[in-house]
Amino acid sequence: MIAHLQRATTTGALIPALYGQDDPRYRLRPRLITADYRGADKQLPLFPDPQEVLGRGVLDASAARIGARAPERPVWMCSVRSDPRHPDLTDAQWADVSRRLVAATGLAPEDDPDGCRWAAIRNLDRSVHIVATVVRKDGGVHNTYRDAFHAQAECNRIAAEFGHLTRSVPSVTTAKDYRMPTPVISINIEPSGSAVAKGSSDNLSAALLKHAGFQEKADWYGRRHRLPSTTAAADRAAIATHATEMLRAARYSVDLDPRLDTALPAATAARHGLATAGEQILQLTDQIRGATDFAEFSEVLDQLLDPDDGVLLRVHEALEAASEQITDLDPDQFALSDRFGVASDLVAAAQGELGEALDEVQRARSHETRFDSAWAATPYSAAATNAARATSPAVAARGVNAAALPAAAPSSAARPAGRSR
């Protein structure tokens, strides 16, 4: 089963999409299979024609009641389609699917009489459209954050129950649904400076981490524990080390970042890597400034501009991922997503332009190597070296041993005209 969410200003705006084109040959015939008007059940019948519900604004009443406090697009629609390789569900089964989805997203849980109004409509085989308003009966507004994720997770569970999947799909919202061996718990430092513990999938390890001072955070990434980024470095390391000791005493395998291990000397922990990606780039900057020739300079630039694993490539990928993630979190934030997308394109263009510049640096490096080799092989180089080491008449007259004098480096004045560097 695949769930797709959309938003609209009014339920009436959905009529063209649900009823099809104006041409009678392509007109659809939607039917209402179930609905929950939340508080208006006695006054409003279960209209057989969905247009009676959508056109009269039955679902819009809650949003109209709170006026300006209502969201700009208060209508929520979730379209669900099933796998065509399996038999279609009956209207009663699709009605049950609809009730489970509005409960899973928090729109209208069964034990919440003040939930949102909704209706389930079918206009094609193997699909159902759930239309709701995000304004609750009590005047509150439902938070739609992660609705798409929760709806899809519930669809996966429903499909498994109907035998549409080859195996049962574990829940990704609660750790207790996982049926797998306990993984290694890793405690690392994030780029933000916060210490994060991942892999704690049972209550005992979670209790030990919270006892040490970590705060639990459960989202679609799973169960995690972290320390605030404002925690002092010394306290952060002490808490992480204490948590590791307790977990290992309870026979958990723990992978502790050496920078958080107070049992290690500071110098040993520092050798395991820099604290942030920014510090790594700063180190490359220092190497660029300290380059003494084109050979060393080009090696550092290659780390920045490498087309397969360079820093600019990774920055381009991170900005591109940020652009996609913004629309995943909120499809309305397309303008913000475009800003990151444009920045990603600019970084990619800069990498392409500087890739040619890196080729020029490589040619300058080759020219420098060939010139030094050619100069060392010329008779002028040998003559200049011998002349510099020869004993002058004045020194010989004073009886000074020339071997005791330091050897002089070849002077640029001894090179042939036109070959100065």
Coordinates of C-alpha atoms in Angstrom, one line a residue:
M1 CA 0.0 0.0 0.0
I2 CA 1.2 3.5 -0.9
A3 CA 0.0 6.6 0.9
H4 CA 0.2 10.1 -0.7
L5 CA -0.8 13.3 1.2
Q6 CA -2.1 16.5 -0.2
R7 CA -3.5 19.8 1.2
A8 CA -6.2 22.1 -0.1
T9 CA -8.0 25.3 0.9
T10 CA -11.5 23.9 1.0
T11 CA -13.0 20.5 0.6
G12 CA -15.0 21.8 -2.4
A13 CA -11.7 22.3 -4.2
L14 CA -11.3 18.5 -4.3
I15 CA -14.5 17.8 -6.2
P16 CA -12.9 18.1 -9.7
A17 CA -10.1 15.7 -8.7
L18 CA -12.5 13.1 -7.2
Y19 CA -15.1 13.3 -10.0
G20 CA -12.8 13.4 -13.0
Q21 CA -13.0 15.4 -16.2
D22 CA -16.1 17.3 -17.4
D23 CA -16.5 14.9 -20.4
P24 CA -19.2 12.4 -19.4
R25 CA -17.2 9.5 -20.8
Y26 CA -14.5 10.1 -18.3
R27 CA -16.6 11.1 -15.3
L28 CA -16.0 9.1 -12.1
R29 CA -18.7 8.1 -9.7
P30 CA -17.3 8.5 -6.2
R31 CA -19.1 6.9 -3.2
L32 CA -18.8 7.6 0.4
I33 CA -17.9 4.5 2.4
T34 CA -17.5 5.9 5.9
A35 CA -17.2 9.2 7.7
D36 CA -16.9 10.7 11.2
Y37 CA -18.3 14.2 11.6
R38 CA -17.2 14.5 15.3
G39 CA -20.1 16.0 17.2
A40 CA -22.5 16.5 14.2
D41 CA -23.5 12.9 13.8
K42 CA -27.0 13.4 15.0
Q43 CA -27.6 16.5 12.8
L44 CA -25.9 15.3 9.6
P45 CA -26.6 12.0 7.8
L46 CA -24.0 9.9 6.1
F47 CA -24.6 11.3 2.7
P48 CA -24.4 8.7 -0.1
D49 CA -23.0 11.2 -2.6
P50 CA -19.6 12.7 -1.5
Q51 CA -20.4 15.9 -3.2
E52 CA -23.1 16.5 -0.6
V53 CA -20.4 16.4 2.1
L54 CA -17.7 18.3 0.1
G55 CA -20.0 20.9 -1.5
R56 CA -21.9 21.8 1.7
G57 CA -18.7 22.3 3.7
V58 CA -19.6 19.7 6.3
L59 CA -15.9 19.0 7.0
D60 CA -15.0 22.7 6.8
A61 CA -17.2 23.8 9.6
S62 CA -14.5 23.4 12.3
A63 CA -12.1 25.6 10.3
A64 CA -14.7 28.2 9.6
R65 CA -15.6 28.4 13.3
I66 CA -12.1 29.5 14.4
G67 CA -11.8 32.1 11.6
A68 CA -8.4 33.7 11.1
R69 CA -6.7 31.1 13.4
A70 CA -7.3 28.4 10.8
P71 CA -4.3 27.4 8.6
E72 CA -4.2 28.7 5.0
R73 CA -4.9 25.1 3.7
P74 CA -6.8 23.3 6.4
V75 CA -8.0 20.4 4.2
W76 CA -6.0 17.3 4.4
M77 CA -6.4 14.4 1.9
C78 CA -4.6 11.1 2.0
S79 CA -4.9 8.9 -1.1
V80 CA -4.1 5.2 -0.6
R81 CA -3.7 2.6 -3.3
S82 CA -3.1 -1.1 -3.0
D83 CA -0.9 -3.5 -4.8
P84 CA -2.6 -4.5 -8.1
R85 CA -1.0 -8.0 -7.9
H86 CA -3.4 -8.8 -5.0
P87 CA -7.2 -8.9 -4.8
D88 CA -8.9 -5.6 -4.2
L89 CA -10.3 -4.8 -0.7
T90 CA -14.0 -4.5 0.0
D91 CA -15.6 -1.2 1.0
A92 CA -15.8 -2.4 4.6
Q93 CA -12.1 -3.3 4.5
W94 CA -11.2 0.1 3.0
A95 CA -13.3 1.8 5.7
D96 CA -11.3 0.0 8.4
V97 CA -8.1 1.1 6.6
S98 CA -9.3 4.7 6.7
R99 CA -10.1 4.6 10.4
R100 CA -6.7 3.2 11.2
L101 CA -4.9 5.8 9.2
V102 CA -6.7 8.8 10.8
A103 CA -5.9 7.2 14.2
A104 CA -2.2 6.6 13.3
T105 CA -1.7 10.1 12.2
G106 CA -3.5 11.5 15.3
L107 CA -6.2 13.3 13.3
A108 CA -9.1 11.3 14.8
P109 CA -8.1 8.7 17.4
E110 CA -11.0 6.5 18.5
D111 CA -10.7 7.6 22.1
D112 CA -10.6 11.3 21.3
P113 CA -14.1 12.8 20.9
D114 CA -12.6 16.2 20.0
G115 CA -10.7 15.0 17.0
C116 CA -10.9 16.2 13.4
R117 CA -13.8 15.5 11.0
W118 CA -13.1 13.2 8.1
A119 CA -14.7 11.1 5.3
A120 CA -13.5 8.2 3.2
I121 CA -14.3 8.3 -0.5
R122 CA -13.8 5.7 -3.3
N123 CA -13.9 6.6 -7.0
L124 CA -11.6 3.9 -8.4
D125 CA -10.8 0.3 -7.7
R126 CA -7.8 -0.5 -5.4
S127 CA -7.8 3.0 -3.8
V128 CA -9.5 5.2 -1.3
H129 CA -9.3 9.0 -0.6
I130 CA -9.5 10.1 3.0
V131 CA -10.5 13.8 3.3
A132 CA -10.3 15.6 6.6
T133 CA -9.9 19.0 8.1
V134 CA -6.9 19.6 10.4
V135 CA -9.0 21.8 12.8
R136 CA -10.2 19.8 15.8
K137 CA -13.7 20.0 17.3
D138 CA -12.3 21.8 20.4
G139 CA -10.7 24.5 18.2
G140 CA -7.1 23.2 18.2
V141 CA -5.1 22.6 15.1
H142 CA -3.7 19.1 14.4
N143 CA 0.1 19.2 13.9
T144 CA 0.7 17.5 10.5
Y145 CA 4.5 17.1 11.1
R146 CA 5.5 13.5 10.0
D147 CA 1.9 12.6 9.0
A148 CA 3.2 11.1 5.7
F149 CA 5.7 8.9 7.6
H150 CA 3.1 7.6 10.1
A151 CA 0.5 7.0 7.4
Q152 CA 3.0 5.0 5.3
A153 CA 4.2 3.0 8.3
E154 CA 0.5 2.1 9.1
C155 CA 0.0 1.1 5.5
N156 CA 2.9 -1.2 5.7
R157 CA 1.5 -2.9 8.7
I158 CA -2.0 -3.2 7.1
A159 CA -0.5 -4.7 3.9
A160 CA 1.4 -7.3 6.0
E161 CA -1.8 -8.2 7.8
F162 CA -3.6 -8.7 4.5
G163 CA -0.8 -10.9 3.2
H164 CA 0.4 -8.4 0.6
L165 CA 3.9 -8.5 1.9
T166 CA 6.2 -11.6 2.2
R167 CA 7.1 -10.8 5.8
S168 CA 5.8 -8.7 8.6
V169 CA 7.1 -5.2 8.6
P170 CA 8.5 -4.1 12.0
S171 CA 7.4 -0.8 13.4
V172 CA 9.8 2.1 12.9
T173 CA 8.2 4.3 15.5
T174 CA 8.7 2.3 18.6
A175 CA 11.7 0.3 19.6
K176 CA 9.7 -2.5 21.2
D177 CA 8.5 -3.6 17.7
Y178 CA 12.0 -4.6 16.6
R179 CA 12.8 -8.3 16.6
M180 CA 16.5 -8.4 16.1
P181 CA 19.7 -8.9 18.2
T182 CA 20.7 -5.8 20.2
P183 CA 23.2 -3.9 18.1
V184 CA 26.5 -2.3 19.3
I185 CA 25.8 0.9 21.1
S186 CA 27.9 3.7 19.7
I187 CA 28.6 7.0 21.5
N188 CA 30.1 9.7 19.3
I189 CA 30.4 13.5 18.9
E190 CA 28.2 15.1 16.3
P191 CA 29.4 18.1 14.3
S192 CA 27.2 20.3 16.5
G193 CA 29.3 19.3 19.5
S194 CA 26.6 17.1 21.1
A195 CA 27.4 13.6 22.2
V196 CA 24.9 11.1 20.8
A197 CA 24.3 7.4 21.8
K198 CA 22.8 5.2 19.0
G199 CA 21.9 1.6 19.0
S200 CA 20.0 1.5 22.4
S201 CA 16.9 -0.6 21.4
D202 CA 15.9 -2.0 24.8
N203 CA 14.7 -0.4 28.1
L204 CA 17.7 -1.5 30.2
S205 CA 20.3 0.3 28.0
A206 CA 18.0 3.3 27.7
A207 CA 17.6 3.4 31.5
L208 CA 21.4 3.3 32.0
L209 CA 22.0 6.1 29.5
K210 CA 19.3 8.3 31.1
H211 CA 20.8 7.5 34.5
A212 CA 24.2 8.7 33.3
G213 CA 22.7 12.0 32.1
F214 CA 21.6 11.4 28.5
Q215 CA 18.2 12.6 27.2
E216 CA 16.1 10.2 25.2
K217 CA 14.8 11.3 21.7
A218 CA 12.6 9.0 19.7
D219 CA 11.7 9.9 16.1
W220 CA 11.6 8.3 12.6
Y221 CA 15.4 7.7 12.9
G222 CA 14.7 5.4 15.9
R223 CA 15.6 5.6 19.5
R224 CA 18.6 7.9 20.4
H225 CA 20.0 9.5 23.5
R226 CA 22.0 12.7 23.4
L227 CA 23.6 15.4 25.5
P228 CA 22.8 19.1 24.8
S229 CA 25.3 20.8 22.6
T230 CA 25.8 23.4 25.4
T231 CA 27.3 20.7 27.7
A232 CA 30.9 21.5 28.7
A233 CA 33.5 19.4 27.0
A234 CA 34.8 18.0 30.3
D235 CA 31.3 17.1 31.5
R236 CA 30.4 15.6 28.1
A237 CA 33.4 13.3 28.3
A238 CA 32.8 12.4 31.9
I239 CA 29.1 11.5 31.3
A240 CA 29.9 9.5 28.1
T241 CA 32.7 7.5 29.9
H242 CA 30.4 6.8 32.9
A243 CA 27.6 5.6 30.6
T244 CA 30.1 3.4 28.8
E245 CA 31.3 1.8 32.0
M246 CA 27.8 1.0 33.2
L247 CA 26.7 -0.4 29.8
R248 CA 29.8 -2.6 29.6
A249 CA 29.2 -3.8 33.1
A250 CA 25.8 -4.9 31.9
R251 CA 27.5 -6.9 29.1
Y252 CA 26.6 -4.4 26.3
S253 CA 29.1 -3.9 23.5
V254 CA 29.9 -0.2 23.4
D255 CA 31.9 1.8 20.8
L256 CA 33.0 5.0 22.5
D257 CA 34.5 7.9 20.6
P258 CA 38.2 8.2 21.9
R259 CA 37.6 12.0 22.3
L260 CA 35.0 11.1 24.9
D261 CA 37.1 8.5 26.8
T262 CA 38.5 10.1 29.9
A263 CA 40.6 6.9 30.4
L264 CA 42.7 7.7 27.4
P265 CA 45.4 10.4 27.5
A266 CA 44.4 13.6 25.7
A267 CA 47.1 13.2 23.1
T268 CA 46.0 9.7 22.2
A269 CA 42.4 10.8 21.8
A270 CA 43.4 13.7 19.6
R271 CA 45.2 11.3 17.2
H272 CA 41.9 9.6 16.4
G273 CA 40.6 12.6 14.4
L274 CA 39.6 16.2 14.5
A275 CA 36.4 17.1 16.4
T276 CA 34.5 18.6 13.4
A277 CA 34.5 18.6 9.7
G278 CA 35.2 22.4 9.8
E279 CA 38.4 21.7 11.7
Q280 CA 39.5 19.2 8.9
I281 CA 38.9 21.9 6.3
L282 CA 40.8 24.4 8.4
Q283 CA 43.7 22.0 8.5
L284 CA 43.7 21.9 4.7
T285 CA 43.7 25.7 4.7
D286 CA 46.9 25.7 6.8
Q287 CA 48.5 23.1 4.5
I288 CA 47.7 25.4 1.5
R289 CA 49.3 28.4 3.2
G290 CA 52.3 26.3 4.2
A291 CA 52.9 24.8 0.7
T292 CA 56.5 25.4 -0.4
D293 CA 56.2 24.3 -4.0
F294 CA 53.5 23.3 -6.6
A295 CA 53.9 19.6 -5.8
E296 CA 52.8 20.1 -2.2
F297 CA 50.2 22.7 -3.2
S298 CA 48.5 20.5 -5.8
E299 CA 48.3 17.5 -3.4
V300 CA 46.3 19.6 -1.0
L301 CA 44.1 21.1 -3.7
D302 CA 43.3 17.6 -4.9
Q303 CA 41.7 16.8 -1.6
L304 CA 39.4 19.8 -2.1
L305 CA 38.6 19.4 -5.7
D306 CA 38.8 15.6 -6.3
P307 CA 35.8 14.8 -8.6
D308 CA 35.1 11.5 -6.8
D309 CA 35.8 12.2 -3.1
G310 CA 36.7 15.9 -2.7
V311 CA 35.5 18.3 -0.1
L312 CA 33.5 20.4 -2.7
L313 CA 31.8 17.3 -3.9
R314 CA 30.7 16.4 -0.4
V315 CA 29.4 19.9 0.2
H316 CA 27.5 19.7 -3.1
E317 CA 25.9 16.4 -2.0
A318 CA 25.1 17.8 1.5
L319 CA 23.3 20.9 0.1
E320 CA 21.4 18.8 -2.4
A321 CA 20.3 16.4 0.3
A322 CA 19.2 19.4 2.4
S323 CA 17.1 20.7 -0.5
E324 CA 15.3 17.3 -0.8
Q325 CA 14.8 16.8 2.9
I326 CA 13.1 20.2 3.3
T327 CA 10.4 19.3 0.9
D328 CA 10.1 15.9 2.5
L329 CA 9.5 17.5 5.9
D330 CA 7.1 20.2 4.5
P331 CA 6.1 20.2 0.9
D332 CA 5.1 23.9 1.2
Q333 CA 8.7 25.0 1.8
F334 CA 9.6 24.8 -1.9
A335 CA 11.1 28.3 -1.8
L336 CA 13.5 27.4 1.0
S337 CA 14.3 24.1 -0.8
D338 CA 15.1 26.0 -4.0
R339 CA 17.6 28.2 -2.2
F340 CA 19.6 25.1 -1.1
G341 CA 19.2 23.7 -4.6
V342 CA 20.7 26.8 -6.2
A343 CA 23.5 26.8 -3.7
S344 CA 24.2 23.1 -4.5
D345 CA 24.3 24.0 -8.2
L346 CA 26.7 26.8 -7.6
V347 CA 29.1 24.6 -5.6
A348 CA 28.9 22.0 -8.5
A349 CA 29.7 24.8 -11.0
A350 CA 32.6 26.0 -8.8
Q351 CA 34.0 22.4 -8.7
G352 CA 33.8 22.1 -12.4
E353 CA 35.5 25.5 -12.9
L354 CA 38.2 24.8 -10.4
G355 CA 38.8 21.3 -11.8
E356 CA 40.3 23.0 -14.8
A357 CA 42.3 25.2 -12.5
L358 CA 43.7 22.1 -10.8
D359 CA 44.9 20.9 -14.2
E360 CA 46.8 24.1 -14.6
V361 CA 48.4 23.7 -11.2
Q362 CA 49.4 20.2 -12.2
R363 CA 51.0 21.6 -15.4
A364 CA 52.8 24.2 -13.3
R365 CA 54.1 21.5 -11.1
S366 CA 55.4 19.5 -14.0
H367 CA 57.1 22.6 -15.5
E368 CA 58.8 23.2 -12.2
T369 CA 60.1 19.6 -11.9
R370 CA 61.4 19.6 -15.5
F371 CA 63.1 23.0 -15.1
D372 CA 64.9 21.9 -11.9
S373 CA 66.0 18.7 -13.5
A374 CA 67.2 20.4 -16.7
W375 CA 69.2 23.0 -14.8
A376 CA 70.9 20.4 -12.6
A377 CA 72.0 18.6 -15.8
T378 CA 73.5 21.6 -17.6
P379 CA 77.3 22.2 -17.7
Y380 CA 76.6 25.7 -16.4
S381 CA 75.3 24.2 -13.2
A382 CA 78.6 22.2 -12.7
A383 CA 80.7 25.2 -13.6
A384 CA 78.9 27.4 -11.2
T385 CA 79.3 24.9 -8.4
N386 CA 83.0 24.4 -9.0
A387 CA 83.6 28.1 -9.2
A388 CA 81.8 28.6 -5.9
R389 CA 83.9 26.0 -4.2
A390 CA 87.2 27.1 -5.7
T391 CA 89.8 28.8 -3.6
S392 CA 90.3 32.4 -4.4
P393 CA 93.8 33.8 -4.7
A394 CA 93.3 36.1 -1.7
V395 CA 92.3 33.2 0.5
A396 CA 95.3 31.1 -0.8
A397 CA 97.6 33.9 0.0
R398 CA 96.5 33.9 3.6
G399 CA 96.9 30.1 3.8
V400 CA 93.3 29.3 4.6
N401 CA 92.2 25.7 3.9
A402 CA 89.4 25.8 1.3
A403 CA 88.0 22.5 2.5
A404 CA 87.1 24.1 5.8
L405 CA 84.9 26.7 4.1
P406 CA 81.1 26.0 3.7
A407 CA 80.0 25.0 0.3
A408 CA 78.2 27.8 -1.5
A409 CA 74.8 27.2 -3.2
P410 CA 74.7 28.0 -6.9
S411 CA 73.8 31.6 -7.5
S412 CA 71.1 32.7 -9.9
A413 CA 73.7 35.0 -11.5
A414 CA 75.7 31.9 -12.6
R415 CA 72.8 30.6 -14.6
P416 CA 72.7 31.4 -18.3
A417 CA 70.8 34.5 -19.4
G418 CA 67.1 34.1 -20.0
R419 CA 66.8 31.0 -17.7
S420 CA 66.1 32.8 -14.4
R421 CA 63.2 31.5 -12.3

